[in-house]
Coordinates of C-alpha atoms in Angstrom, one line a residue:
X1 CA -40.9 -95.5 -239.6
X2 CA -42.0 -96.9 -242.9
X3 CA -40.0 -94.3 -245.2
X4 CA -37.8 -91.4 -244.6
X5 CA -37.6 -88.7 -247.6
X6 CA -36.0 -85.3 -247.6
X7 CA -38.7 -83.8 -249.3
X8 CA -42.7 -85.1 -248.4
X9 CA -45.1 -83.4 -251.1
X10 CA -49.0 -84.6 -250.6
X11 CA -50.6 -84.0 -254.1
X12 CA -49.8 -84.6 -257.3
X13 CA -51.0 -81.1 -259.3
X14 CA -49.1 -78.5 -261.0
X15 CA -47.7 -76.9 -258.2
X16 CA -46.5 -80.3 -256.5
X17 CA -44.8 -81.6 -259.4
X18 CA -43.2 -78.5 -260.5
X19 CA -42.0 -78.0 -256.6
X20 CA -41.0 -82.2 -257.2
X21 CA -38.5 -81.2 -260.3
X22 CA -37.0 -78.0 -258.4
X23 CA -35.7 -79.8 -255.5
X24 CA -34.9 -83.4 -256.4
X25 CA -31.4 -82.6 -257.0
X26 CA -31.1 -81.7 -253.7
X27 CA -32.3 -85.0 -252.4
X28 CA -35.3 -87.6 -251.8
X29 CA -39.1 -87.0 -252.8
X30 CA -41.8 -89.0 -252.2
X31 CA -45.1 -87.6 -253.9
X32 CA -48.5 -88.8 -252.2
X33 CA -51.4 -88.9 -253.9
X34 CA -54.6 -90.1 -253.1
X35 CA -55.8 -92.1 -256.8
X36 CA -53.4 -91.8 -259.7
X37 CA -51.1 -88.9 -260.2
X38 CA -52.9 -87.5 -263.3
X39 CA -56.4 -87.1 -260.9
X40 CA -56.0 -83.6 -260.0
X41 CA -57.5 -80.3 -260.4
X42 CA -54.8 -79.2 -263.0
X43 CA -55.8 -81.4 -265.2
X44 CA -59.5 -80.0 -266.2
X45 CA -57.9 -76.8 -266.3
X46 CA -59.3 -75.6 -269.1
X47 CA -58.7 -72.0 -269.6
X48 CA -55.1 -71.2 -269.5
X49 CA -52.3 -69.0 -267.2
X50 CA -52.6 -65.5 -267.4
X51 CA -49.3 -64.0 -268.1
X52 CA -47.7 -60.7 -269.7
X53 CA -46.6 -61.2 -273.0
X54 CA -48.5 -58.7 -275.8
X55 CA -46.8 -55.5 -276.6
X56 CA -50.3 -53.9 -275.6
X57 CA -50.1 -55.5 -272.5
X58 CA -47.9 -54.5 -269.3
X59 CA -47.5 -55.8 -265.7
X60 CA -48.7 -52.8 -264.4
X61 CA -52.2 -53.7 -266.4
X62 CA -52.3 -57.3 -265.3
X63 CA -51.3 -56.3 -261.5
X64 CA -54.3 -53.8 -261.5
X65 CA -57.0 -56.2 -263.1
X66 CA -55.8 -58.7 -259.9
X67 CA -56.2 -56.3 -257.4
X68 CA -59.5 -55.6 -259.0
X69 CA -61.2 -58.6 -259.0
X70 CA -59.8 -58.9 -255.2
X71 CA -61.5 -56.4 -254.5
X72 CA -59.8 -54.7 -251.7
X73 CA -58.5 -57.9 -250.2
X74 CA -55.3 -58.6 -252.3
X75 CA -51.6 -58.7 -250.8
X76 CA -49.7 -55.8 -253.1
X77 CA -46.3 -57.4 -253.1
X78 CA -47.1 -60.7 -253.5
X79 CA -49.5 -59.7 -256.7
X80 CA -46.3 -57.6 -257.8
X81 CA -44.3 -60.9 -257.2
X82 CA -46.9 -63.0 -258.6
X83 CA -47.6 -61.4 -261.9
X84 CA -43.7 -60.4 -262.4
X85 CA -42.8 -64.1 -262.2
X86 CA -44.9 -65.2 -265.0
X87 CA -43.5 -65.2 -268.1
X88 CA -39.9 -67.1 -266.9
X89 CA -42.4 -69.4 -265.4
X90 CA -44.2 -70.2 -268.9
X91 CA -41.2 -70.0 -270.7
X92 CA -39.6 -72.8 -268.8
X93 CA -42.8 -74.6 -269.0
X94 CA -42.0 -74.3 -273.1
X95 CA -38.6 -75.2 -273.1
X96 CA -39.5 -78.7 -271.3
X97 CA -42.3 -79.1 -273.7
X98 CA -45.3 -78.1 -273.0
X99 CA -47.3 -77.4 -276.6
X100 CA -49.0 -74.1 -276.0
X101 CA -50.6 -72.7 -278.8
X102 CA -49.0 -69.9 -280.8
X103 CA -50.1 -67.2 -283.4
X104 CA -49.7 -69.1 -286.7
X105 CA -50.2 -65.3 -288.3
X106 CA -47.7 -63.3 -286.7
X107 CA -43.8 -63.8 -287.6
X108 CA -41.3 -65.3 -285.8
X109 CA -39.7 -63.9 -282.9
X110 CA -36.8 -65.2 -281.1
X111 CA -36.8 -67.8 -282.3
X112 CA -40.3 -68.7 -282.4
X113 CA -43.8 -67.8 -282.8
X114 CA -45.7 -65.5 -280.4
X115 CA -48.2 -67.0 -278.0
X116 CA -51.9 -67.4 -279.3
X117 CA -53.4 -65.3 -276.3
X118 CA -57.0 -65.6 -275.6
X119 CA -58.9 -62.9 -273.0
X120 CA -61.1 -63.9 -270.0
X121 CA -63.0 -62.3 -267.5
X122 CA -61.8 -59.7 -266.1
X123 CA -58.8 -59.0 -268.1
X124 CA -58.4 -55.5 -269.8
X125 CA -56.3 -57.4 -272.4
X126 CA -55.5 -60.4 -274.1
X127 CA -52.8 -62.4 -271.9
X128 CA -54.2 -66.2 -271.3
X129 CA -51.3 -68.8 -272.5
X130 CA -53.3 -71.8 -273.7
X131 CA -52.8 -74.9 -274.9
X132 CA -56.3 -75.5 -276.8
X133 CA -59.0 -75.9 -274.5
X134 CA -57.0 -78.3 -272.3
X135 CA -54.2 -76.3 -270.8
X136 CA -53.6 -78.1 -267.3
X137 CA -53.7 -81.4 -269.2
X138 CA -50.9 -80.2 -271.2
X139 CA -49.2 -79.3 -268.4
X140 CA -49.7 -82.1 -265.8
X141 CA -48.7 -84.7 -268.9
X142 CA -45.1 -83.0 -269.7
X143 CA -44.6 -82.3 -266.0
X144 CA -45.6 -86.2 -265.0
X145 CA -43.5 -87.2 -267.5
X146 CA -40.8 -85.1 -266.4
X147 CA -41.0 -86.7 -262.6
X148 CA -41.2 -89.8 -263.6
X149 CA -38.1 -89.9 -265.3
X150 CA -36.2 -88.4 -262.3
X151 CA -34.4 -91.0 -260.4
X152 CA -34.7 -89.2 -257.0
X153 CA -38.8 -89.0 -257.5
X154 CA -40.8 -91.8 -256.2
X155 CA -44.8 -91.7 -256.6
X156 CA -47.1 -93.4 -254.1
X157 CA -50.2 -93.2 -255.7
X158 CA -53.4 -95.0 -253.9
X159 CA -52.4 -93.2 -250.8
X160 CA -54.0 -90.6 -248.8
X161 CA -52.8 -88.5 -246.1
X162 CA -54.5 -88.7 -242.5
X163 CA -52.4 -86.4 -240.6
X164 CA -49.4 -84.1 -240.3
X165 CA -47.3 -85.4 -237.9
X166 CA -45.7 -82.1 -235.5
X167 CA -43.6 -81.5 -232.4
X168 CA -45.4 -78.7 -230.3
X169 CA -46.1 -77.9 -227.0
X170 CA -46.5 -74.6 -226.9
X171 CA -49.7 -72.1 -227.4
X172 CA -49.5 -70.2 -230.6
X173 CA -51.4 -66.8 -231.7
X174 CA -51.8 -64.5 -234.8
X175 CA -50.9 -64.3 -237.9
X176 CA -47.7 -65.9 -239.5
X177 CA -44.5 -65.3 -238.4
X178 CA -42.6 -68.5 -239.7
X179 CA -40.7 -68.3 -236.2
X180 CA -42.2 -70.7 -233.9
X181 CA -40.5 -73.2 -232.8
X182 CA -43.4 -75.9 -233.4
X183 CA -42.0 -77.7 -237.0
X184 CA -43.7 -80.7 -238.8
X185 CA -41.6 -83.8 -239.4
X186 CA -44.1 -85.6 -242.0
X187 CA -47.4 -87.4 -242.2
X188 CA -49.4 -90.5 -241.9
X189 CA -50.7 -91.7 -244.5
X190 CA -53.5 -94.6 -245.5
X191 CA -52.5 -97.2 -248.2
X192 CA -55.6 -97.3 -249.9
X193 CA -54.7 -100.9 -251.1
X194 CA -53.7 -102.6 -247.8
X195 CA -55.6 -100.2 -245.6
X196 CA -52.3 -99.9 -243.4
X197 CA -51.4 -96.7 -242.7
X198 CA -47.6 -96.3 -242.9
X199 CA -45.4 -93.2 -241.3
X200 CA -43.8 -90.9 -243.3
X201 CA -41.0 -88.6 -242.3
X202 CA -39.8 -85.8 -243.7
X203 CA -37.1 -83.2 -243.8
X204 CA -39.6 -80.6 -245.3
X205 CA -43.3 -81.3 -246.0
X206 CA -45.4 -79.4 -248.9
X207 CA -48.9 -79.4 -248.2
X208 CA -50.4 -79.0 -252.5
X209 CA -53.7 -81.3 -252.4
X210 CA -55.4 -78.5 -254.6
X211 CA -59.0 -77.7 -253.5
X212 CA -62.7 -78.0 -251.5
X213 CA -65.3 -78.3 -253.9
X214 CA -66.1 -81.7 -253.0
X215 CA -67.8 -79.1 -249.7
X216 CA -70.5 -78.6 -252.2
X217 CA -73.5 -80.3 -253.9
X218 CA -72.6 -79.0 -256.9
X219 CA -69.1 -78.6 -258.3
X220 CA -66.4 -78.2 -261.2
X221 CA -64.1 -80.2 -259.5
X222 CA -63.3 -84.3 -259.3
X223 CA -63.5 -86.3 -256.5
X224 CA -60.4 -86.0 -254.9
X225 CA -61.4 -82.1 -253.8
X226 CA -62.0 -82.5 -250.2
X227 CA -59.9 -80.3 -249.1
X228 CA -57.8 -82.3 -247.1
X229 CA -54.4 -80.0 -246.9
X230 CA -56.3 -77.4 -245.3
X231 CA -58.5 -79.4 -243.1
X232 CA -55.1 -81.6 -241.9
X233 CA -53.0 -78.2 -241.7
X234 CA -56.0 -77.0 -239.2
X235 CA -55.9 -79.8 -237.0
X236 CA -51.9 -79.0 -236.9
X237 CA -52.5 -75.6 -235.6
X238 CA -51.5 -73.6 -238.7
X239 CA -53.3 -70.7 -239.5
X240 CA -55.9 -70.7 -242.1
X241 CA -57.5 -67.5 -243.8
X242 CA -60.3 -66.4 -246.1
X243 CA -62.8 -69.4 -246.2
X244 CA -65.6 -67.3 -246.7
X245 CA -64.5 -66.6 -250.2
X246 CA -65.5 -69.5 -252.8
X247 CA -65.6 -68.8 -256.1
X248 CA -68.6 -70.3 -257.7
X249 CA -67.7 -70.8 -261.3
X250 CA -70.6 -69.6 -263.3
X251 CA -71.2 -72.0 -266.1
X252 CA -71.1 -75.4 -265.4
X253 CA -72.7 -77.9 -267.8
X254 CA -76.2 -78.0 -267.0
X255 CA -77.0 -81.8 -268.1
X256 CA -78.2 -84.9 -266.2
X257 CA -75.6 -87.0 -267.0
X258 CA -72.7 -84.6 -267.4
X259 CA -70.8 -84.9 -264.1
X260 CA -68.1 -81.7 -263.3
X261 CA -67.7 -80.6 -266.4
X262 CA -66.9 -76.8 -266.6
X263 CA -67.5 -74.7 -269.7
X264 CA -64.3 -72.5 -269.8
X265 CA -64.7 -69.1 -269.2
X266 CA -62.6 -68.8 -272.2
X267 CA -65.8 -69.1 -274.4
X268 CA -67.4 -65.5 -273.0
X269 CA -63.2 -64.2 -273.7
X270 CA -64.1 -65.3 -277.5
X271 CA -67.9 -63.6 -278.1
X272 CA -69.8 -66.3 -276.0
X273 CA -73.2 -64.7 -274.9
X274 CA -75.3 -65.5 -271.6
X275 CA -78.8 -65.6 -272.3
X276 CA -82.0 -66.7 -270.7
X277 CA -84.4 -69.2 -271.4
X278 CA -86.4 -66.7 -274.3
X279 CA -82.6 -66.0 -276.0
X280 CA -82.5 -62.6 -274.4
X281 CA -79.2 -61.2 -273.4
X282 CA -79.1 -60.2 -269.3
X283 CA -75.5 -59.7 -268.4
X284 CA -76.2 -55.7 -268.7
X285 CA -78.3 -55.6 -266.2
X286 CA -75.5 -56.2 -263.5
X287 CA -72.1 -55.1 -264.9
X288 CA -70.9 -52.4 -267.3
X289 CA -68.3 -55.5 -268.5
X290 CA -71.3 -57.6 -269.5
X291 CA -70.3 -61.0 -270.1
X292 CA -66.6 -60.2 -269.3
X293 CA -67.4 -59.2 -265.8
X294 CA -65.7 -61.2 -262.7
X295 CA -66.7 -64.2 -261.7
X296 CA -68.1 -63.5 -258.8
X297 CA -70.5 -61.2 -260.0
X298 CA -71.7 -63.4 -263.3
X299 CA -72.4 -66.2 -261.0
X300 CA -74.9 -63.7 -258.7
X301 CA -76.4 -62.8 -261.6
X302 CA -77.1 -66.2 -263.2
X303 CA -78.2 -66.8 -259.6
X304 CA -80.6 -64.0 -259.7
X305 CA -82.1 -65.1 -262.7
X306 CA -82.7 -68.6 -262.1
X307 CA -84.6 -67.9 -259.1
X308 CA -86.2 -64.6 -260.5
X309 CA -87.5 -66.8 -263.4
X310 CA -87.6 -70.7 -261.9
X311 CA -85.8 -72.0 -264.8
X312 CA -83.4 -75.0 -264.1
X313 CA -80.9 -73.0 -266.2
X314 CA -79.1 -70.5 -268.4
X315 CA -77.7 -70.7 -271.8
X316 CA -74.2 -69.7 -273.2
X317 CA -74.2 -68.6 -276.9
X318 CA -71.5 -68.4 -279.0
X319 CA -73.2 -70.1 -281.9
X320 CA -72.9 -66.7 -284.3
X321 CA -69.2 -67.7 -284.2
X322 CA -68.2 -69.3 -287.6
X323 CA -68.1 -73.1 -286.9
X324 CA -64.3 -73.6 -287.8
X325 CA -63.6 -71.4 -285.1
X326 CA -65.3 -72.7 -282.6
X327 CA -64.2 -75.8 -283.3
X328 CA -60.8 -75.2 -283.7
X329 CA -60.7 -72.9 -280.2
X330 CA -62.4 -75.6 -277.8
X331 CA -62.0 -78.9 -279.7
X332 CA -62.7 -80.9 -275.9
X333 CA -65.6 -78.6 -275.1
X334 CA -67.1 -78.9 -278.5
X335 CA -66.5 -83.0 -278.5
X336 CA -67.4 -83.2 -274.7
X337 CA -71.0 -81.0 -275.8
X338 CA -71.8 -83.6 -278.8
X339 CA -71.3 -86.4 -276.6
X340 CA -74.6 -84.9 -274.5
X341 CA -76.7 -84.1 -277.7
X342 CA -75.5 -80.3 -278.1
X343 CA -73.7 -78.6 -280.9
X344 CA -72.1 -75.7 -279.3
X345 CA -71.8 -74.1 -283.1
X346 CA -75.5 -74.3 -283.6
X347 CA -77.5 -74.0 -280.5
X348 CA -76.8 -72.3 -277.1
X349 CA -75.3 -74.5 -274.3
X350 CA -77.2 -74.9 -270.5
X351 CA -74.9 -73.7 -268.0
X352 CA -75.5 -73.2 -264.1
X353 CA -72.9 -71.9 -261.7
X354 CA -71.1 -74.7 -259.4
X355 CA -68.3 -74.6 -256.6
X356 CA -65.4 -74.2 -258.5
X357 CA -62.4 -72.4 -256.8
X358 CA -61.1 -72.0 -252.9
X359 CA -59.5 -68.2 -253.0
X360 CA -58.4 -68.8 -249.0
X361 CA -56.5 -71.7 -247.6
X362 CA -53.5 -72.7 -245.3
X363 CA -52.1 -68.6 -244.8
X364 CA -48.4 -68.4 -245.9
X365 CA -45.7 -65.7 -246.2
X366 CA -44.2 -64.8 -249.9
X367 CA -42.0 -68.2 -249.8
X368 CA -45.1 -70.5 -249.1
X369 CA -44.2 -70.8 -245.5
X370 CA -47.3 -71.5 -243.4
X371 CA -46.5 -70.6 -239.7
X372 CA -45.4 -74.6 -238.9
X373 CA -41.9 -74.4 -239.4
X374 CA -40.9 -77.4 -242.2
X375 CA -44.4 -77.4 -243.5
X376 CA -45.3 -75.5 -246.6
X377 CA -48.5 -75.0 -248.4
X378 CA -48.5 -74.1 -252.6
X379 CA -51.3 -73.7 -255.0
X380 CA -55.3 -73.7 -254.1
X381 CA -54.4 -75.3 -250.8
X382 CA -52.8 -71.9 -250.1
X383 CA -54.0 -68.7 -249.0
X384 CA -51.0 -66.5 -250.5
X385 CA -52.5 -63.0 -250.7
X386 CA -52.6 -62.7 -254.7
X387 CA -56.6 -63.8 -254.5
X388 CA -58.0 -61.6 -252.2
X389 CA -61.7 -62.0 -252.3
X390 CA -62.1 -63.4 -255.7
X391 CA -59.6 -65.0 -257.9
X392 CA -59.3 -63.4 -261.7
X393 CA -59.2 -65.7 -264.1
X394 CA -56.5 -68.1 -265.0
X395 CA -54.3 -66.4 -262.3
X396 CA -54.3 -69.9 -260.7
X397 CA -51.9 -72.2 -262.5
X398 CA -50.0 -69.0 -262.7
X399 CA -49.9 -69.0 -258.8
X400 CA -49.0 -72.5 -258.6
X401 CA -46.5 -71.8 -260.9
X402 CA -44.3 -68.6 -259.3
X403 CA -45.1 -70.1 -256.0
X404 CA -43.5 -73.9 -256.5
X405 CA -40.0 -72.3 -257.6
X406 CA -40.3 -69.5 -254.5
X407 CA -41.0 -72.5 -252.1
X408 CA -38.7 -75.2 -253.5
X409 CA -35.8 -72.2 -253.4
X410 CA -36.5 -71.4 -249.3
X411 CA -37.3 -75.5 -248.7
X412 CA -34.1 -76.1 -249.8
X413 CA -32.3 -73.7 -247.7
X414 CA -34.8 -75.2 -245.1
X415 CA -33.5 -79.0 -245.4
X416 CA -30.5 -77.7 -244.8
X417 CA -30.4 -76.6 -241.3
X418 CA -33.3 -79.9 -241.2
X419 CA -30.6 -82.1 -241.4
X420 CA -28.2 -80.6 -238.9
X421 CA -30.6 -80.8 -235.8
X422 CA -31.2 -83.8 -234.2
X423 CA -34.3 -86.1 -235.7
X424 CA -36.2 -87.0 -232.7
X425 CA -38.4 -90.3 -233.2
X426 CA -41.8 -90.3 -235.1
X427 CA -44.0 -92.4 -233.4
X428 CA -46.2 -94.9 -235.6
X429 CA -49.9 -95.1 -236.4
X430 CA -51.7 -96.1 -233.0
X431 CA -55.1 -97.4 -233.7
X432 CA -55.4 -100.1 -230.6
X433 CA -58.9 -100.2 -229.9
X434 CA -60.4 -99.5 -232.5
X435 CA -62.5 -101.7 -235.1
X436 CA -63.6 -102.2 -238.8
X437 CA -66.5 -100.5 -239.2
X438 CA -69.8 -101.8 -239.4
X439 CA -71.8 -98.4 -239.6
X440 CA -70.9 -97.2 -242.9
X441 CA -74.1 -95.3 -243.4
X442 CA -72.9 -92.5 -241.1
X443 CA -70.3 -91.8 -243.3
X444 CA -72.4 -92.0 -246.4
X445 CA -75.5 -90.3 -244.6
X446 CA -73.3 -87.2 -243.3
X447 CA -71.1 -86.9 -246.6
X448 CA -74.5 -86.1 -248.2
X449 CA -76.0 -83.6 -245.6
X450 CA -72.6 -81.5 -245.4
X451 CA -72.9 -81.2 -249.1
X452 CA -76.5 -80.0 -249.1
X453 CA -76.6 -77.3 -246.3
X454 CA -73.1 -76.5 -247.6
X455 CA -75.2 -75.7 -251.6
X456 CA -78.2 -74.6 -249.5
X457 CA -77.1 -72.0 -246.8
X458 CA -73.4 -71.2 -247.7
X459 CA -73.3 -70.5 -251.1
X460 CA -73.7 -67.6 -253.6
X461 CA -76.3 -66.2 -251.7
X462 CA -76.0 -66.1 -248.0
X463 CA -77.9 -64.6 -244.9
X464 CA -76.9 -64.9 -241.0
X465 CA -80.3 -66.8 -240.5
X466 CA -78.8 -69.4 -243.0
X467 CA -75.6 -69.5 -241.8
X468 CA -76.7 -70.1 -238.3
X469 CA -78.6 -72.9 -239.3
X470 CA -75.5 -74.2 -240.9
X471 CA -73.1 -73.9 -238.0
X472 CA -76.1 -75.8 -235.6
X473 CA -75.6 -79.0 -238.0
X474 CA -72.2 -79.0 -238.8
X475 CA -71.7 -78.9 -234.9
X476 CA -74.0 -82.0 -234.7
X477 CA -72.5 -83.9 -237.4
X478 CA -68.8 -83.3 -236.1
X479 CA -69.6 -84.8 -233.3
X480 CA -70.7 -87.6 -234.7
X481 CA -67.9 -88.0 -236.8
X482 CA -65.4 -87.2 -233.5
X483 CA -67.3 -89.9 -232.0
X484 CA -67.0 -92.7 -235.2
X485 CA -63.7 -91.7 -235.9
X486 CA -61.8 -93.0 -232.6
X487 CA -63.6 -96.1 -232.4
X488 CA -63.4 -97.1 -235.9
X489 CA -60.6 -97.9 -238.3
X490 CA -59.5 -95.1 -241.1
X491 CA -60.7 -95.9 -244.2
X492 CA -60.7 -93.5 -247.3
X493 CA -63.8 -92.5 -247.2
X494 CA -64.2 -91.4 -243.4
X495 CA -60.7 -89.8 -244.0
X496 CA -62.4 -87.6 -246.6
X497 CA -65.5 -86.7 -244.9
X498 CA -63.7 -85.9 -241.8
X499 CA -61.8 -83.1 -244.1
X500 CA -64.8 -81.8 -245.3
X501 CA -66.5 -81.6 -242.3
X502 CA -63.6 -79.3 -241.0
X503 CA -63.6 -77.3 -244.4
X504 CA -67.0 -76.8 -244.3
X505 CA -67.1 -75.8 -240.4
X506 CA -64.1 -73.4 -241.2
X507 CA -66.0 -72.0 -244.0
X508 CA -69.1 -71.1 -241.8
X509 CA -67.1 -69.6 -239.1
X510 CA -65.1 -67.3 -241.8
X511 CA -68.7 -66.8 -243.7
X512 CA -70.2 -65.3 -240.3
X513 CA -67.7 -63.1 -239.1
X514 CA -67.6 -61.0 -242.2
X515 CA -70.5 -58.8 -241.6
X516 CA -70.5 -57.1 -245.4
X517 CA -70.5 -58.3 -249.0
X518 CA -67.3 -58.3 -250.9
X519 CA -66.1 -60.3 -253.3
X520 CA -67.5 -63.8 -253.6
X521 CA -69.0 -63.6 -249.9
X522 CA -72.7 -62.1 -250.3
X523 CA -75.0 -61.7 -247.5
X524 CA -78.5 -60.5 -248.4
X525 CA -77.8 -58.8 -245.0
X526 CA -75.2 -56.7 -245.3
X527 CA -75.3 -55.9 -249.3
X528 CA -72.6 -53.1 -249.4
X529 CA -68.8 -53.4 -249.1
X530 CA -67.5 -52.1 -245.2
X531 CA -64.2 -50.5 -245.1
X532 CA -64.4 -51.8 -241.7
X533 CA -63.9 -55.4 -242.9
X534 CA -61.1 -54.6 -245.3
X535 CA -59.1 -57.5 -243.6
X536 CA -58.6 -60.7 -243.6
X537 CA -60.4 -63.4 -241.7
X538 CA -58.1 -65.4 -239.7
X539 CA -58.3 -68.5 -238.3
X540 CA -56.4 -70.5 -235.8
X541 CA -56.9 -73.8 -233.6
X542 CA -55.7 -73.6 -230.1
X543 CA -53.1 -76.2 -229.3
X544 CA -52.7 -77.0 -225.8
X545 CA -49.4 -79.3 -224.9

């Protein structure tokens, strides 16, 4: 055993850090994290959290605008719990120093100013807590520097997770229960600068390693989105659910040399204007909401438009704005635009939709408890219920949030009893027989082709004649992979396209079983909504001891 922690958190995003903080007085942490700790999805959040705090505004409001952009597909009670949870969450966030922006105009108020609350997609009222354009910066610096500080914190950064490491023997079915007796004791995990993989065990294990759109050609995210919680969660036997439903963000900078960078929905919350090519508005053609409508349906319709016109693009507007304003409101976007040749306060920007957000994951109950007893599962990694079958807007960090104090409360409840049962021996990394690699091209080769029929047959738009055609190569090319895998050494790269392989072949399965269109899973052939289908697709790998 190379290191023994009470608490074994892989990821190093909002949700993992603020999980970190909550339980380190209760014992050891070791955070995992594949490059640095600041690489994470948090920190090109851009938007904001979406929380209740205008006098217009009520959690009643903000619980029905969830469920709406679910559409049909959202767990109640953990939406309740979810959007109830909020503003304690941001006001702790405050009082540790997070620098949100607040209404300069309005007077003080308990001791401070009001929140500056922007509106996004979506949202019947203004209730996005930003900080600028850079919210999850903000927020991943103060809480970084908050773990860091903590003596009972210790960061391995440069390592990535191969495995969860489990005691089962048993054949599990359904959905989660939390009961079984199967329970994971840590993971192993690849140092990226030695290339020797070291054991870790674990009294508890979160699983918060953020999200998949590494799966696609084309995506908001950075590198490290390979979805390797789920994909290692999977191989575990826990359950996974809702694969099928990726949110496509719909405007992505549409530049040659402009490499994930998202253009906040927070622009269309503040006049911003989708236009085609000849400067003509479009957005009323598919939603009575216009350029406020959900994600999943602006995306379709920038879609719909490319390929109804064959332009490489759209444009987003919001160049009738004053100047100031815009400047002032998105001072990264605005920077980030000149650096490319665009003035966002003069001309329209190009924008085209890209992978941006996983609304399903590893299934857990209202505590983040996946159905592996000792392993727990928080943020985009997770598949709570508060989704459904399209995220709204800037409920994400706000997610991550509510869920890292529910799980750290339970995990350390959990640790507990952990520590009172007998710690059977983890076995170390066996890798006798196998050899440094001298095919690399496989992995570069297959990383490619997963990303392409993953852009070409599984995205926006889908059909069963696609989707077949997807699940005949990603059988092929898992084989292959099963094949290099055991006869080669781990290295970071084969860990990662082994973890989207899985993603994307969990994806496919979830993609053909729902025989409808809801939410951000459209097939051209079954266009309408089924009540039939109002469920959610379920997914677990048989374990045979």
């Amino acid at each position: 055993m190379d290191t023994q922690t009470d608490f074994l958190i892989i990821g190093s995003g909002v949700a993992g850090l603020m999980y970190a903080l909550k339980v380190a007085d209760k014992g050891t942490v070791a955070i995992v994290t594949k490059k640095q700790a600041v690489d994470s999805n948090t920190n090109l959040a851009q938007g904001g959290i979406a929380s209740v705090f205008d006098l217009e505004d009520s959690f009643d409001l903000h619980i029905q605008d969830t469920l709406d952009s679910g559409d049909g597909l959202c767990n109640p009670d953990v939406v309740h719990q979810v959007v109830t949870g909020g503003p304690e969450r941001i006001r702790e966030l405050k009082a540790i120093g997070v620098g949100f922006n607040v209404d300069g105009d309005a007077p003080e108020k308990n001791g401070g100013k009001p929140f500056d609350l922007g509106r996004e997609g979506g949202h019947s009222r203004n209730r996005i807590v930003h900080a600028q354009d850079m919210t999850g910066r903000e927020v991943e610096r103060v809480l970084l520097e908050r773990a860091r500080q903590n003596k009972n914190i210790r960061f391995y950064e440069n390592h990535i997770a191969i495995d969860l490491i489990t005691f089962s023997t048993r054949i599990k079915r359904g959905l989660v229960t939390t009961t079984h007796d199967d329970y994971c004791c840590g993971a192993y995990v690849l140092d990226r600068e030695t290339r020797r993989v070291r054991t870790f065990g674990a009294g508890i294990t979160l699983l918060a390693t953020g999200g998949t759109g590494k799966v696609y050609l084309y995506t908001s995210n950075p590198d490290i989105a390979t979805g390797d919680g789920i994909a290692m969660a999977y191989r575990a036997g826990a359950t996974v659910a809702n694969l099928e439903f990726v949110q496509f963000h719909p405007t992505c900078l549409y530049h040659p040399a402009a490499k994930n960078f998202l253009i906040s929905e927070a622009v269309r919350g503040e006049g911003g204007r989708l236009i085609d090519a000849d400067g003509k508005p479009f957005m009323q053609r598919y939603d009575p909401k216009r350029d406020l409508a959900c994600r999943d349906v602006v995306a379709r319709a920038i879609d719909t438009e490319l390929k109804r016109s064959g332009q490489d693009s759209v444009f987003l507007d919001i160049s009738h704005q004053p100047a100031s304003f815009v400047t002032d409101r998105f001072p990264n976007l605005y920077e980030k635009c000149r650096s490319f040749g665009i003035d966002m306060t003069r001309e329209p920007v190009p924008v085209v939709p890209a992978a941006h957000y996983m609304c399903g994951g590893v299934a857990t109950d209202m505590l983040g408890r996946t159905d592996i007893n000792r392993l727990y599962a928080v943020g985009e990694t997770a598949c709570t219920g508060l989704h459904g079958a399209n995220r709204l807007a800037s409920n994400s960090l706000l997610e991550a949030l509510v869920y890292a104090e529910a799980a750290a409360r339970q995990s350390i409840q959990d640790l507990a009893e952990a520590k009172k049962a007998v710690r059977p021996e983890v076995p170390d990394w066996d890798d006798v027989g196998t050899t440094d690699s001298d095919e690399q091209i496989m992995v570069a080769h297959n990383w490619d082709e997963i990303r392409r029929l993953m852009w070409n047959y599984v995205g926006i738009v889908r059909s069963d004649k696609r989707l077949a055609r997807a699940q005949r190569r990603i059988d092929n090319i898992q084989k292959e992979i099963r094949e290099y895998y055991w006869n080669f050494k781990v290295s970071p790269d084969l860990i990662e396209l082994r973890n989207i392989a899985t993603v994307a072949e969990l994806v496919i399965k979830c993609a053909n079983h729902r025989k409808e269109s809801r939410g951000l899973h459209y097939n051209i052939g079954y266009p309408k909504k089924d009540q039939r289908w109002k469920k959610d697709t379920v997914i677990r790998r048989q374990i045979v001891g």
